[in-house]
Coordinates of C-alpha atoms in Angstrom, one line a residue:
M1 CA -0.1 0.0 0.0
A2 CA 2.9 2.2 0.4
D3 CA 3.1 3.2 -3.3
V4 CA -0.6 4.1 -3.8
P5 CA -2.1 7.6 -3.0
L6 CA -3.2 7.9 0.8
I7 CA -6.9 8.5 -0.2
A8 CA -7.0 5.1 -2.5
R9 CA -6.9 3.2 1.1
F10 CA -10.4 4.6 1.9
D11 CA -13.9 4.7 0.4
A12 CA -14.9 8.3 1.6
L13 CA -13.5 11.4 2.8
L14 CA -15.3 13.2 5.8
A15 CA -14.0 16.6 5.8
D16 CA -14.0 19.4 8.2
L17 CA -14.7 23.1 6.5
D18 CA -12.8 25.9 8.7
G19 CA -9.1 25.6 8.3
V20 CA -9.4 22.6 5.9
V21 CA -11.5 23.7 2.7
Y22 CA -11.5 27.5 3.6
A23 CA -10.5 30.1 5.9
G24 CA -13.2 32.8 6.1
P25 CA -14.6 33.4 2.8
H26 CA -11.8 32.1 0.9
A27 CA -10.7 28.6 -0.3
I28 CA -7.4 27.4 0.9
A29 CA -4.8 26.7 -1.9
G30 CA -5.2 23.3 -3.4
A31 CA -8.3 22.4 -1.4
V32 CA -11.1 22.7 -4.1
G33 CA -9.2 20.8 -6.7
S34 CA -8.5 17.9 -4.3
L35 CA -12.0 17.7 -3.4
Q36 CA -13.1 17.7 -7.2
Q37 CA -10.8 14.8 -7.9
L38 CA -12.7 12.5 -5.4
S39 CA -15.6 11.5 -7.6
G40 CA -13.4 10.4 -10.5
L41 CA -11.8 8.0 -8.0
G42 CA -15.1 6.5 -6.7
I43 CA -14.6 8.0 -3.3
G44 CA -17.5 9.5 -1.4
L45 CA -17.3 13.0 0.0
G46 CA -19.1 14.3 3.1
Y47 CA -18.6 17.6 5.1
V48 CA -18.7 17.6 8.8
T49 CA -18.9 20.9 10.5
N50 CA -19.2 22.2 13.9
N51 CA -20.0 25.8 12.6
A52 CA -23.8 26.3 13.4
S53 CA -24.1 29.7 12.2
R54 CA -25.3 28.8 8.6
S55 CA -27.7 25.9 7.4
P56 CA -26.3 22.8 5.5
A57 CA -28.0 24.3 2.5
Q58 CA -26.2 27.6 2.9
V59 CA -22.8 25.8 3.6
A60 CA -23.4 23.7 0.5
A61 CA -24.1 26.8 -1.5
H62 CA -20.9 28.4 -0.2
L63 CA -18.8 25.2 -1.2
R64 CA -20.4 25.4 -4.7
E65 CA -19.5 29.1 -4.9
L66 CA -15.8 28.3 -4.2
G67 CA -16.0 25.5 -6.9
A68 CA -16.1 22.6 -4.7
P69 CA -18.6 19.8 -5.1
A70 CA -21.4 19.9 -2.5
E71 CA -24.9 18.7 -2.5
D72 CA -27.0 19.8 0.4
Q73 CA -27.2 16.3 1.9
Q74 CA -23.3 16.1 1.9
V75 CA -23.2 18.6 4.8
V76 CA -23.7 17.3 8.4
S77 CA -23.9 20.1 11.0
S78 CA -23.7 20.4 14.7
S79 CA -26.8 22.3 14.6
Q80 CA -28.6 19.2 13.2
A81 CA -27.1 17.1 15.8
A82 CA -28.1 19.6 18.5
A83 CA -31.7 19.6 17.2
E84 CA -31.9 15.8 17.2
L85 CA -30.5 15.6 20.6
L86 CA -33.1 18.1 22.2
A87 CA -35.9 16.4 20.1
S88 CA -34.8 13.2 21.9
L89 CA -35.1 14.7 25.2
L90 CA -37.9 17.0 25.1
A91 CA -41.7 16.9 24.4
P92 CA -42.9 17.9 20.8
G93 CA -43.7 21.7 20.7
A94 CA -41.2 22.3 23.6
R95 CA -39.8 26.0 23.8
V96 CA -36.1 26.3 23.1
L97 CA -34.2 29.5 23.6
I98 CA -32.1 30.2 20.5
T99 CA -28.7 31.5 21.4
G100 CA -27.4 31.5 18.0
S101 CA -28.3 31.9 14.2
A102 CA -31.5 31.7 12.4
A103 CA -30.3 28.5 10.8
L104 CA -29.9 27.0 14.2
A105 CA -33.6 28.2 14.9
R106 CA -34.6 26.5 11.6
E107 CA -33.1 23.1 12.7
I108 CA -35.1 23.3 15.9
E109 CA -38.3 23.8 13.9
L110 CA -37.5 20.9 11.7
V111 CA -37.5 18.5 14.7
G112 CA -40.7 19.8 16.0
L113 CA -39.7 22.0 18.6
L114 CA -40.5 25.8 19.2
P115 CA -37.7 28.5 18.9
V116 CA -38.1 31.3 21.2
H117 CA -35.7 34.2 22.0
S118 CA -36.6 35.5 25.6
Q119 CA -36.8 34.0 29.0
D120 CA -40.3 35.8 29.0
E121 CA -41.3 33.1 26.7
Q122 CA -40.7 30.3 29.3
P123 CA -38.3 28.1 27.4
V124 CA -37.5 24.7 28.9
A125 CA -34.1 24.5 27.1
V126 CA -31.4 26.6 25.6
V127 CA -29.5 25.7 22.5
Q128 CA -26.2 27.7 22.0
G129 CA -24.4 27.7 18.6
F130 CA -22.0 30.1 16.8
N131 CA -23.3 33.4 15.5
P132 CA -21.0 36.3 14.8
E133 CA -23.7 38.6 15.7
L134 CA -24.3 37.5 19.1
G135 CA -23.9 40.1 21.8
W136 CA -23.8 40.4 25.6
K137 CA -27.7 40.6 25.8
D138 CA -27.9 37.3 24.1
L139 CA -25.3 35.6 26.3
A140 CA -27.1 37.1 29.4
E141 CA -30.7 35.9 28.2
A142 CA -29.0 32.3 28.0
A143 CA -27.4 32.7 31.3
Y144 CA -31.0 33.7 32.8
V145 CA -32.6 30.5 31.4
V146 CA -29.6 28.3 32.4
S147 CA -29.5 29.5 35.9
A148 CA -33.3 28.8 36.2
G149 CA -32.5 25.1 35.5
A150 CA -33.3 24.6 31.8
L151 CA -31.6 21.9 29.7
W152 CA -28.6 23.5 28.1
V153 CA -27.2 22.1 24.8
A154 CA -24.2 23.5 22.9
T155 CA -23.8 22.7 19.3
N156 CA -19.9 22.6 19.7
T157 CA -17.2 24.0 22.1
D158 CA -14.6 24.9 19.5
M159 CA -12.6 27.6 21.4
S160 CA -11.2 29.3 18.2
I161 CA -12.3 29.5 14.5
P162 CA -9.8 30.2 11.6
Q163 CA -10.6 33.3 9.6
A164 CA -9.1 35.0 6.7
R165 CA -7.3 37.7 9.1
G166 CA -6.3 34.9 11.6
I167 CA -7.6 33.0 14.7
A168 CA -10.9 34.3 16.2
P169 CA -13.0 33.3 19.2
G170 CA -15.4 30.4 18.5
N171 CA -18.3 29.1 19.9
G172 CA -16.5 27.6 22.9
T173 CA -15.6 30.9 24.0
L174 CA -19.1 32.0 24.0
V175 CA -20.3 28.9 25.9
A176 CA -17.5 29.4 28.5
A177 CA -18.9 33.0 29.2
V178 CA -22.4 31.4 29.9
A179 CA -20.8 28.8 32.0
A180 CA -18.5 31.1 33.9
A181 CA -21.9 33.0 34.8
T182 CA -23.9 30.1 35.7
G183 CA -21.6 27.5 37.2
Q184 CA -23.3 25.0 34.8
Q185 CA -21.9 23.0 31.8
P186 CA -23.8 22.1 28.7
R187 CA -24.3 18.9 26.9
V188 CA -22.2 19.1 23.6
A189 CA -24.0 17.7 20.4
G190 CA -21.2 18.0 17.6
K191 CA -17.5 17.2 17.5
P192 CA -15.8 15.5 19.1
E193 CA -18.8 13.2 19.9
A194 CA -18.9 10.3 17.4
P195 CA -22.7 10.5 16.2
L196 CA -21.9 13.4 13.8
F197 CA -19.3 11.4 12.0
H198 CA -21.3 8.0 12.1
A199 CA -24.3 10.0 10.6
A200 CA -22.0 11.4 7.8
A201 CA -20.5 8.0 6.9
K202 CA -24.0 6.5 6.9
R203 CA -25.3 9.1 4.4
L204 CA -22.5 8.0 2.0
G205 CA -22.8 4.3 2.6
A206 CA -19.1 4.4 3.7
E207 CA -17.4 1.4 5.4
R208 CA -13.7 2.8 5.3
P209 CA -14.0 6.6 5.7
L210 CA -11.0 9.1 6.4
V211 CA -11.6 12.0 8.5
V212 CA -9.5 15.0 7.7
G213 CA -9.3 18.0 9.9
D214 CA -7.1 20.7 11.2
R215 CA -8.0 20.4 15.0
L216 CA -7.0 17.9 17.4
D217 CA -9.7 18.4 19.9
T218 CA -12.7 18.3 17.6
D219 CA -11.8 16.7 14.2
I220 CA -9.3 14.0 15.2
L221 CA -10.7 13.4 18.6
G222 CA -14.2 12.9 17.1
G223 CA -13.0 10.8 14.1
N224 CA -11.0 8.7 16.6
N225 CA -14.1 8.5 18.8
A226 CA -16.1 7.2 15.9
G227 CA -13.6 4.5 15.2
F228 CA -12.4 6.1 11.7
A229 CA -9.1 6.7 10.5
T230 CA -8.0 10.2 11.0
V231 CA -5.7 12.6 9.1
A232 CA -4.4 16.0 10.5
V233 CA -3.9 18.8 7.9
L234 CA -1.6 21.6 8.7
T235 CA -3.7 24.5 6.9
G236 CA -5.6 25.5 10.1
V237 CA -5.3 25.5 13.9
D238 CA -3.0 22.8 15.0
T239 CA 0.7 22.7 14.1
R240 CA 3.5 20.2 13.9
E241 CA 4.5 21.0 17.4
S242 CA 0.9 20.7 18.9
I243 CA 0.3 17.5 16.8
L244 CA 3.6 16.1 18.5
A245 CA 2.4 17.0 21.9
A246 CA -0.9 15.6 21.5
R247 CA -2.6 13.4 24.3
A248 CA -3.3 9.9 23.1
A249 CA -6.9 10.2 22.3
E250 CA -6.3 13.1 20.0
R251 CA -3.4 11.6 17.8
P252 CA -4.2 11.3 14.3
A253 CA -3.2 8.2 12.2
Y254 CA -1.7 10.5 9.4
I255 CA -0.2 14.0 9.1
I256 CA -0.3 16.0 5.8
E257 CA 0.5 19.6 4.7
N258 CA -2.5 20.1 2.7
L259 CA -5.4 18.3 0.7
P260 CA -3.2 17.7 -2.4
D261 CA -1.1 15.4 -0.2
L262 CA -4.0 12.9 -0.1
Y263 CA -3.0 12.1 -3.7
R264 CA 0.6 11.3 -2.8
P265 CA 1.8 8.0 -1.3
Y266 CA 2.0 8.3 2.5
P267 CA 5.5 7.3 3.7
E268 CA 5.7 4.5 5.9
V269 CA 7.2 4.8 9.4
T270 CA 9.5 1.9 10.6
H271 CA 11.2 1.3 13.7
E272 CA 14.2 -0.8 14.8
D273 CA 15.7 -0.9 18.3
G274 CA 13.7 2.2 19.4
T275 CA 14.8 4.3 16.4
Y276 CA 11.9 5.3 14.0
S277 CA 12.5 6.1 10.5
C278 CA 10.3 8.1 8.0
G279 CA 11.8 8.8 4.5
D280 CA 15.4 10.2 5.2
A281 CA 14.7 11.2 8.9
T282 CA 14.9 9.2 12.0
A283 CA 13.9 10.0 15.6
R284 CA 14.7 8.4 19.0
V285 CA 13.4 9.2 22.6
A286 CA 16.0 9.3 25.3
N287 CA 15.6 10.8 28.9
G288 CA 12.4 12.3 28.0
A289 CA 13.7 14.3 24.8
V290 CA 13.3 13.5 21.1
G291 CA 16.5 13.5 19.0
I292 CA 15.8 13.8 15.6
I293 CA 18.1 13.5 12.5
G294 CA 16.5 15.5 9.7
R295 CA 15.4 19.0 8.6
Q296 CA 12.8 20.8 10.7
D297 CA 11.0 21.9 7.4
D298 CA 10.5 18.1 6.4
L299 CA 7.3 16.6 7.4
N300 CA 8.8 13.1 7.5
A301 CA 11.1 14.2 10.3
W302 CA 7.9 15.4 12.3
R303 CA 6.1 12.1 11.4
A304 CA 9.3 10.2 12.8
A305 CA 9.3 12.2 15.8
C306 CA 5.5 11.7 16.4
A307 CA 5.9 7.9 16.1
A308 CA 8.8 7.7 18.5
W309 CA 7.3 10.1 21.1
W310 CA 3.8 8.5 21.0
A311 CA 5.5 5.1 21.5
A312 CA 7.1 6.2 24.5
T313 CA 4.0 7.8 26.0
P314 CA 1.2 5.7 24.8
D315 CA -1.3 6.6 27.5
A316 CA -0.8 10.4 27.8
T317 CA -3.9 11.9 29.0
A318 CA -2.7 15.5 28.7
P319 CA -0.7 17.2 25.9
H320 CA 3.1 17.2 26.6
A321 CA 5.5 18.7 24.4
P322 CA 9.1 16.9 24.5
K323 CA 12.3 18.8 24.4
L324 CA 13.6 18.3 20.7
A325 CA 17.1 18.0 19.7
W326 CA 17.6 18.5 16.0
L327 CA 20.7 17.2 14.1
D328 CA 20.9 17.7 10.4
H329 CA 21.9 14.9 8.1

């Protein structure tokens, strides 16, 4: 399998959006062309997003504007997952305070619940999703309702979101504000929970999907929780350094620079007597540090370092960055 493209090992790609396909309104270089190639290989494509500010139809329309292949049903969102979770816990017609977008309110309507926007309307639950228009009054309204004992569901808890100008606060920061005010914690419907990924794979009829994402704490952890293969891409939030330091549950099976790398053979990592090799690079752990023979700009050196460090810390429950000792060839 070492000489075939990485993507050829799988029957579907489950792709995150922010930081993988686009950053803000613009496509990431090489992403659209890579997604377009999938259908010619008979590989399914699904989009799994924690961004609840837009409906799946709006997300699909944006993807098509960028040139990416996208039907509405290919988009599985955390707002859908939150609505389904609430519908399973509440009586039909129950009132739900919307702390989020009109798209989130629509998903609540579609499952037979009643969206409301004020504590005065006596909601029995709060659903909170990302909306760049949210302000203090919206968060205060949520806090009043949560403090009164209502069920609280968050679409997701991403602490940051990649934008064209840089990294901006995500829904998790807004959820954290309500949590700090109330002393409560929400149930989370989207990534890193497994059902979102299972739903996407089921829609595609996929048995061997590959999950691609830029975030360890949502995309990679969620894909791992779902039992799927995962690949971290370096076009968004997480970096070579943060991936190396990842706790065991958030470690990807593969690491690539960008989506075009899916169409290249993935180099095998081998090991002998504690030395891990990938391409021309090698890595070895000694005294809690990783010694690397290779170039810092060579991803194979980081792949070897990850393999060595992860083998030495197989049960890590928290991120831990080792000291690195670089030796050039």
